Amino acid sequence: MLKYYCGNIALLEDKEKFDFWMEQVNTKRREKVFRCKNQKDKVRSLLAGVLLRYGLENEGISYESVTFSKTENGKPIVISAEPIHFNISHAGDYVVCVISDEEVGIDIECSDKHIFTADKEHTLVSMAKKCLSGTEWKRFEESTEKSKLFMEYWTKKEAYSKCSGLGLRADFSGIDTENSTEKFWSTWMEDGYCISIYRENGAYEELMIENVDSI
């Protein structure tokens, strides 16, 4: 089982709806929302909790009955009678949540982020030298779409590192996505967002995607 849900923050920009869903997520999620410094970040954080609730309940798992915890590496996990794993990411106007019966990681990035923009090519190349494996760097050097390719590499590496629980502590240059392509899945949204998923056994033919238009 592998499903990911994608939602635009416009779903919760209405104050009445925002306040309603604040009551539908657990205390830890509410505390996380309150810690956010601006309203847009608050909406992203709340939508992450809402999509997680939505995804769990679609699998017949009661959101109120599960316990949320963390691994030794700090990765959020769900403790349930059924094997269930999740991961969340957000960027710009979108939040994504992946639900799986195996360890999984997901990342979304927006092309307007400063390290991906064409007018910051010197920054892009500098980052690429630090983050890419030898195989990836060779393809990157030859590419005529360096920004797009780097975004794909970056989101894949983030997805892997989030699956492992290491996050940005992972050695990105040691993650060679070119030599393990079957373990990764990526897609592009029309408005310049790249989404990647990592799962050790791949099996992406079973992936189900739902764009959440209303909550």
Short mmCIF file of C-alpha atoms in Angstrom, two decimals:
data_model
loop_
_atom_site.label_atom_id
_atom_site.label_comp_id
_atom_site.label_asym_id
_atom_site.label_seq_id
_atom_site.Cartn_x
_atom_site.Cartn_y
_atom_site.Cartn_z
CA MET A 1 0.00 0.00 0.00
CA LEU A 2 1.35 3.38 -1.01
CA LYS A 3 -0.69 6.57 -1.27
CA TYR A 4 0.13 10.23 -1.27
CA TYR A 5 -2.15 13.18 -0.70
CA CYS A 6 -1.51 16.70 -1.94
CA GLY A 7 -3.34 19.82 -0.78
CA ASN A 8 -3.09 23.54 -1.44
CA ILE A 9 -2.96 25.83 1.60
CA ALA A 10 -5.95 27.69 0.13
CA LEU A 11 -8.01 24.89 1.70
CA LEU A 12 -7.44 26.42 5.15
CA GLU A 13 -7.02 30.12 4.48
CA ASP A 14 -10.59 30.81 5.60
CA LYS A 15 -10.45 31.59 9.34
CA GLU A 16 -13.60 29.67 10.19
CA LYS A 17 -12.30 26.54 8.47
CA PHE A 18 -8.86 26.99 10.02
CA ASP A 19 -10.37 27.24 13.50
CA PHE A 20 -12.56 24.19 12.88
CA TRP A 21 -9.64 21.98 11.83
CA MET A 22 -7.50 23.18 14.71
CA GLU A 23 -9.97 21.33 16.92
CA GLN A 24 -9.68 18.16 14.81
CA VAL A 25 -5.93 17.60 15.19
CA ASN A 26 -4.13 16.42 18.29
CA THR A 27 -2.51 18.59 20.95
CA LYS A 28 1.03 18.14 19.61
CA ARG A 29 -0.01 19.32 16.17
CA ARG A 30 -1.84 22.33 17.62
CA GLU A 31 1.26 23.23 19.63
CA LYS A 32 3.36 22.95 16.48
CA VAL A 33 0.96 25.26 14.64
CA PHE A 34 1.07 27.83 17.45
CA ARG A 35 4.89 27.84 17.34
CA CYS A 36 4.88 28.98 13.71
CA LYS A 37 5.76 32.65 13.34
CA ASN A 38 3.47 33.70 10.48
CA GLN A 39 0.01 32.71 9.31
CA LYS A 40 1.14 31.01 6.13
CA ASP A 41 3.42 28.71 8.12
CA LYS A 42 0.58 28.02 10.55
CA VAL A 43 -1.69 27.01 7.65
CA ARG A 44 1.00 24.71 6.20
CA SER A 45 1.54 23.03 9.55
CA LEU A 46 -2.17 22.56 10.19
CA LEU A 47 -2.79 21.22 6.70
CA ALA A 48 -0.01 18.67 7.28
CA GLY A 49 -1.91 17.39 10.30
CA VAL A 50 -5.22 17.39 8.45
CA LEU A 51 -3.82 15.42 5.49
CA LEU A 52 -2.29 12.90 7.89
CA ARG A 53 -5.62 12.44 9.64
CA TYR A 54 -7.33 12.11 6.26
CA GLY A 55 -4.81 9.54 5.04
CA LEU A 56 -4.93 7.40 8.18
CA GLU A 57 -8.72 7.34 8.27
CA ASN A 58 -8.81 6.34 4.60
CA GLU A 59 -6.94 3.22 5.72
CA GLY A 60 -9.53 2.57 8.42
CA ILE A 61 -7.23 3.79 11.20
CA SER A 62 -8.81 6.11 13.75
CA TYR A 63 -6.71 9.26 14.16
CA GLU A 64 -7.76 9.56 17.80
CA SER A 65 -6.79 5.98 18.64
CA VAL A 66 -3.17 5.99 17.42
CA THR A 67 -0.14 7.18 19.34
CA PHE A 68 2.39 9.45 17.70
CA SER A 69 6.03 9.08 18.68
CA LYS A 70 9.56 9.50 17.29
CA THR A 71 12.44 7.19 16.45
CA GLU A 72 15.89 7.62 18.00
CA ASN A 73 16.76 9.77 14.97
CA GLY A 74 13.74 11.98 15.61
CA LYS A 75 11.59 10.74 12.73
CA PRO A 76 7.85 11.03 13.52
CA ILE A 77 6.10 7.67 13.59
CA VAL A 78 2.69 6.27 14.33
CA ILE A 79 2.20 3.41 16.78
CA SER A 80 -0.68 1.26 15.63
CA ALA A 81 -1.80 -2.37 15.59
CA GLU A 82 -1.35 -2.28 11.82
CA PRO A 83 1.97 -1.58 10.05
CA ILE A 84 1.60 2.02 8.94
CA HIS A 85 4.21 4.63 8.07
CA PHE A 86 3.90 8.23 6.99
CA ASN A 87 5.94 11.22 5.96
CA ILE A 88 5.05 14.85 5.34
CA SER A 89 6.60 17.70 3.39
CA HIS A 90 5.57 21.20 2.35
CA ALA A 91 6.82 23.99 0.14
CA GLY A 92 5.24 27.20 -1.07
CA ASP A 93 1.49 26.67 -1.45
CA TYR A 94 1.45 22.88 -1.14
CA VAL A 95 1.59 20.18 1.50
CA VAL A 96 2.06 16.49 0.71
CA CYS A 97 1.57 13.46 2.95
CA VAL A 98 2.52 9.89 2.03
CA ILE A 99 1.05 6.81 3.73
CA SER A 100 2.67 3.38 3.32
CA ASP A 101 2.84 -0.09 4.82
CA GLU A 102 6.66 0.23 4.67
CA GLU A 103 9.17 2.90 5.67
CA VAL A 104 8.80 5.85 3.33
CA GLY A 105 9.99 9.41 2.76
CA ILE A 106 8.61 12.27 0.66
CA ASP A 107 9.83 15.73 -0.31
CA ILE A 108 8.37 18.63 -2.27
CA GLU A 109 10.26 21.69 -3.47
CA CYS A 110 9.27 24.78 -5.44
CA SER A 111 11.31 26.03 -8.38
CA ASP A 112 11.25 29.61 -7.07
CA LYS A 113 13.40 28.63 -4.06
CA HIS A 114 16.60 30.66 -4.31
CA ILE A 115 18.98 27.72 -4.85
CA PHE A 116 16.94 26.49 -7.84
CA THR A 117 16.40 29.74 -9.74
CA ALA A 118 18.22 30.32 -13.01
CA ASP A 119 19.61 33.73 -11.96
CA LYS A 120 21.42 32.02 -9.08
CA GLU A 121 23.37 29.55 -11.22
CA HIS A 122 26.61 30.08 -9.28
CA THR A 123 24.78 29.09 -6.10
CA LEU A 124 23.20 26.13 -7.88
CA VAL A 125 26.56 24.81 -9.13
CA SER A 126 28.15 25.32 -5.73
CA MET A 127 25.37 23.35 -4.05
CA ALA A 128 25.54 20.63 -6.69
CA LYS A 129 29.28 20.13 -6.10
CA LYS A 130 28.60 19.54 -2.41
CA CYS A 131 25.49 17.38 -2.76
CA LEU A 132 25.84 15.22 -5.85
CA SER A 133 27.55 11.87 -6.26
CA GLY A 134 30.11 11.41 -9.02
CA THR A 135 27.56 9.82 -11.34
CA GLU A 136 25.02 12.56 -10.70
CA TRP A 137 27.58 15.32 -11.13
CA LYS A 138 28.59 13.99 -14.56
CA ARG A 139 24.98 14.09 -15.75
CA PHE A 140 24.47 17.51 -14.13
CA GLU A 141 27.48 18.99 -15.95
CA GLU A 142 26.16 17.76 -19.29
CA SER A 143 22.56 18.89 -18.68
CA THR A 144 21.02 21.90 -20.38
CA GLU A 145 18.34 22.00 -17.64
CA LYS A 146 20.55 22.10 -14.57
CA SER A 147 18.01 23.68 -12.24
CA LYS A 148 15.32 21.12 -13.04
CA LEU A 149 17.72 18.18 -12.75
CA PHE A 150 19.14 19.43 -9.46
CA MET A 151 15.62 19.78 -8.04
CA GLU A 152 14.94 16.16 -8.92
CA TYR A 153 18.16 15.04 -7.28
CA TRP A 154 17.56 17.20 -4.22
CA THR A 155 14.00 16.01 -3.61
CA LYS A 156 15.05 12.38 -4.04
CA LYS A 157 17.89 12.80 -1.55
CA GLU A 158 15.59 14.58 0.89
CA ALA A 159 13.02 11.81 0.55
CA TYR A 160 15.71 9.20 1.27
CA SER A 161 17.10 11.11 4.24
CA LYS A 162 13.61 11.62 5.69
CA CYS A 163 12.83 7.94 5.28
CA SER A 164 15.98 7.06 7.23
CA GLY A 165 15.24 9.70 9.87
CA LEU A 166 18.59 11.41 9.31
CA GLY A 167 17.18 14.49 7.59
CA LEU A 168 19.81 17.07 6.67
CA ARG A 169 22.36 15.16 8.76
CA ALA A 170 22.61 12.68 5.88
CA ASP A 171 25.60 12.81 3.55
CA PHE A 172 23.80 13.89 0.39
CA SER A 173 26.83 13.27 -1.83
CA GLY A 174 26.81 9.66 -0.64
CA ILE A 175 23.23 9.11 -1.83
CA ASP A 176 23.54 8.06 -5.48
CA THR A 177 20.07 8.23 -6.96
CA GLU A 178 21.32 7.32 -10.45
CA ASN A 179 22.40 3.86 -9.29
CA SER A 180 19.17 3.07 -7.44
CA THR A 181 16.50 4.63 -9.63
CA GLU A 182 13.98 1.87 -8.89
CA LYS A 183 13.81 3.02 -5.26
CA PHE A 184 12.72 6.54 -6.17
CA TRP A 185 9.65 8.07 -7.79
CA SER A 186 9.34 11.69 -8.93
CA THR A 187 6.77 13.90 -10.59
CA TRP A 188 6.38 17.55 -11.58
CA MET A 189 3.33 19.70 -10.96
CA GLU A 190 2.39 22.32 -13.55
CA ASP A 191 3.32 25.29 -11.38
CA GLY A 192 6.96 24.34 -10.84
CA TYR A 193 6.81 21.94 -7.90
CA CYS A 194 8.80 18.71 -7.84
CA ILE A 195 7.75 15.80 -5.60
CA SER A 196 9.86 12.73 -4.89
CA ILE A 197 9.23 9.59 -2.84
CA TYR A 198 11.72 7.03 -1.55
CA ARG A 199 10.85 3.46 -0.59
CA GLU A 200 13.46 0.74 -0.24
CA ASN A 201 11.64 -1.83 -2.38
CA GLY A 202 10.22 0.65 -4.87
CA ALA A 203 7.04 -1.04 -6.14
CA TYR A 204 5.59 2.24 -7.38
CA GLU A 205 3.09 0.54 -9.66
CA GLU A 206 0.82 0.42 -6.60
CA LEU A 207 1.12 4.17 -5.91
CA MET A 208 -2.21 5.98 -5.59
CA ILE A 209 -2.36 9.78 -5.79
CA GLU A 210 -5.11 12.02 -4.47
CA ASN A 211 -5.23 15.76 -4.92
CA VAL A 212 -7.37 16.91 -2.00
CA ASP A 213 -9.70 19.62 -3.29
CA SER A 214 -11.95 19.98 -0.26
CA ILE A 215 -11.86 19.16 3.44
#
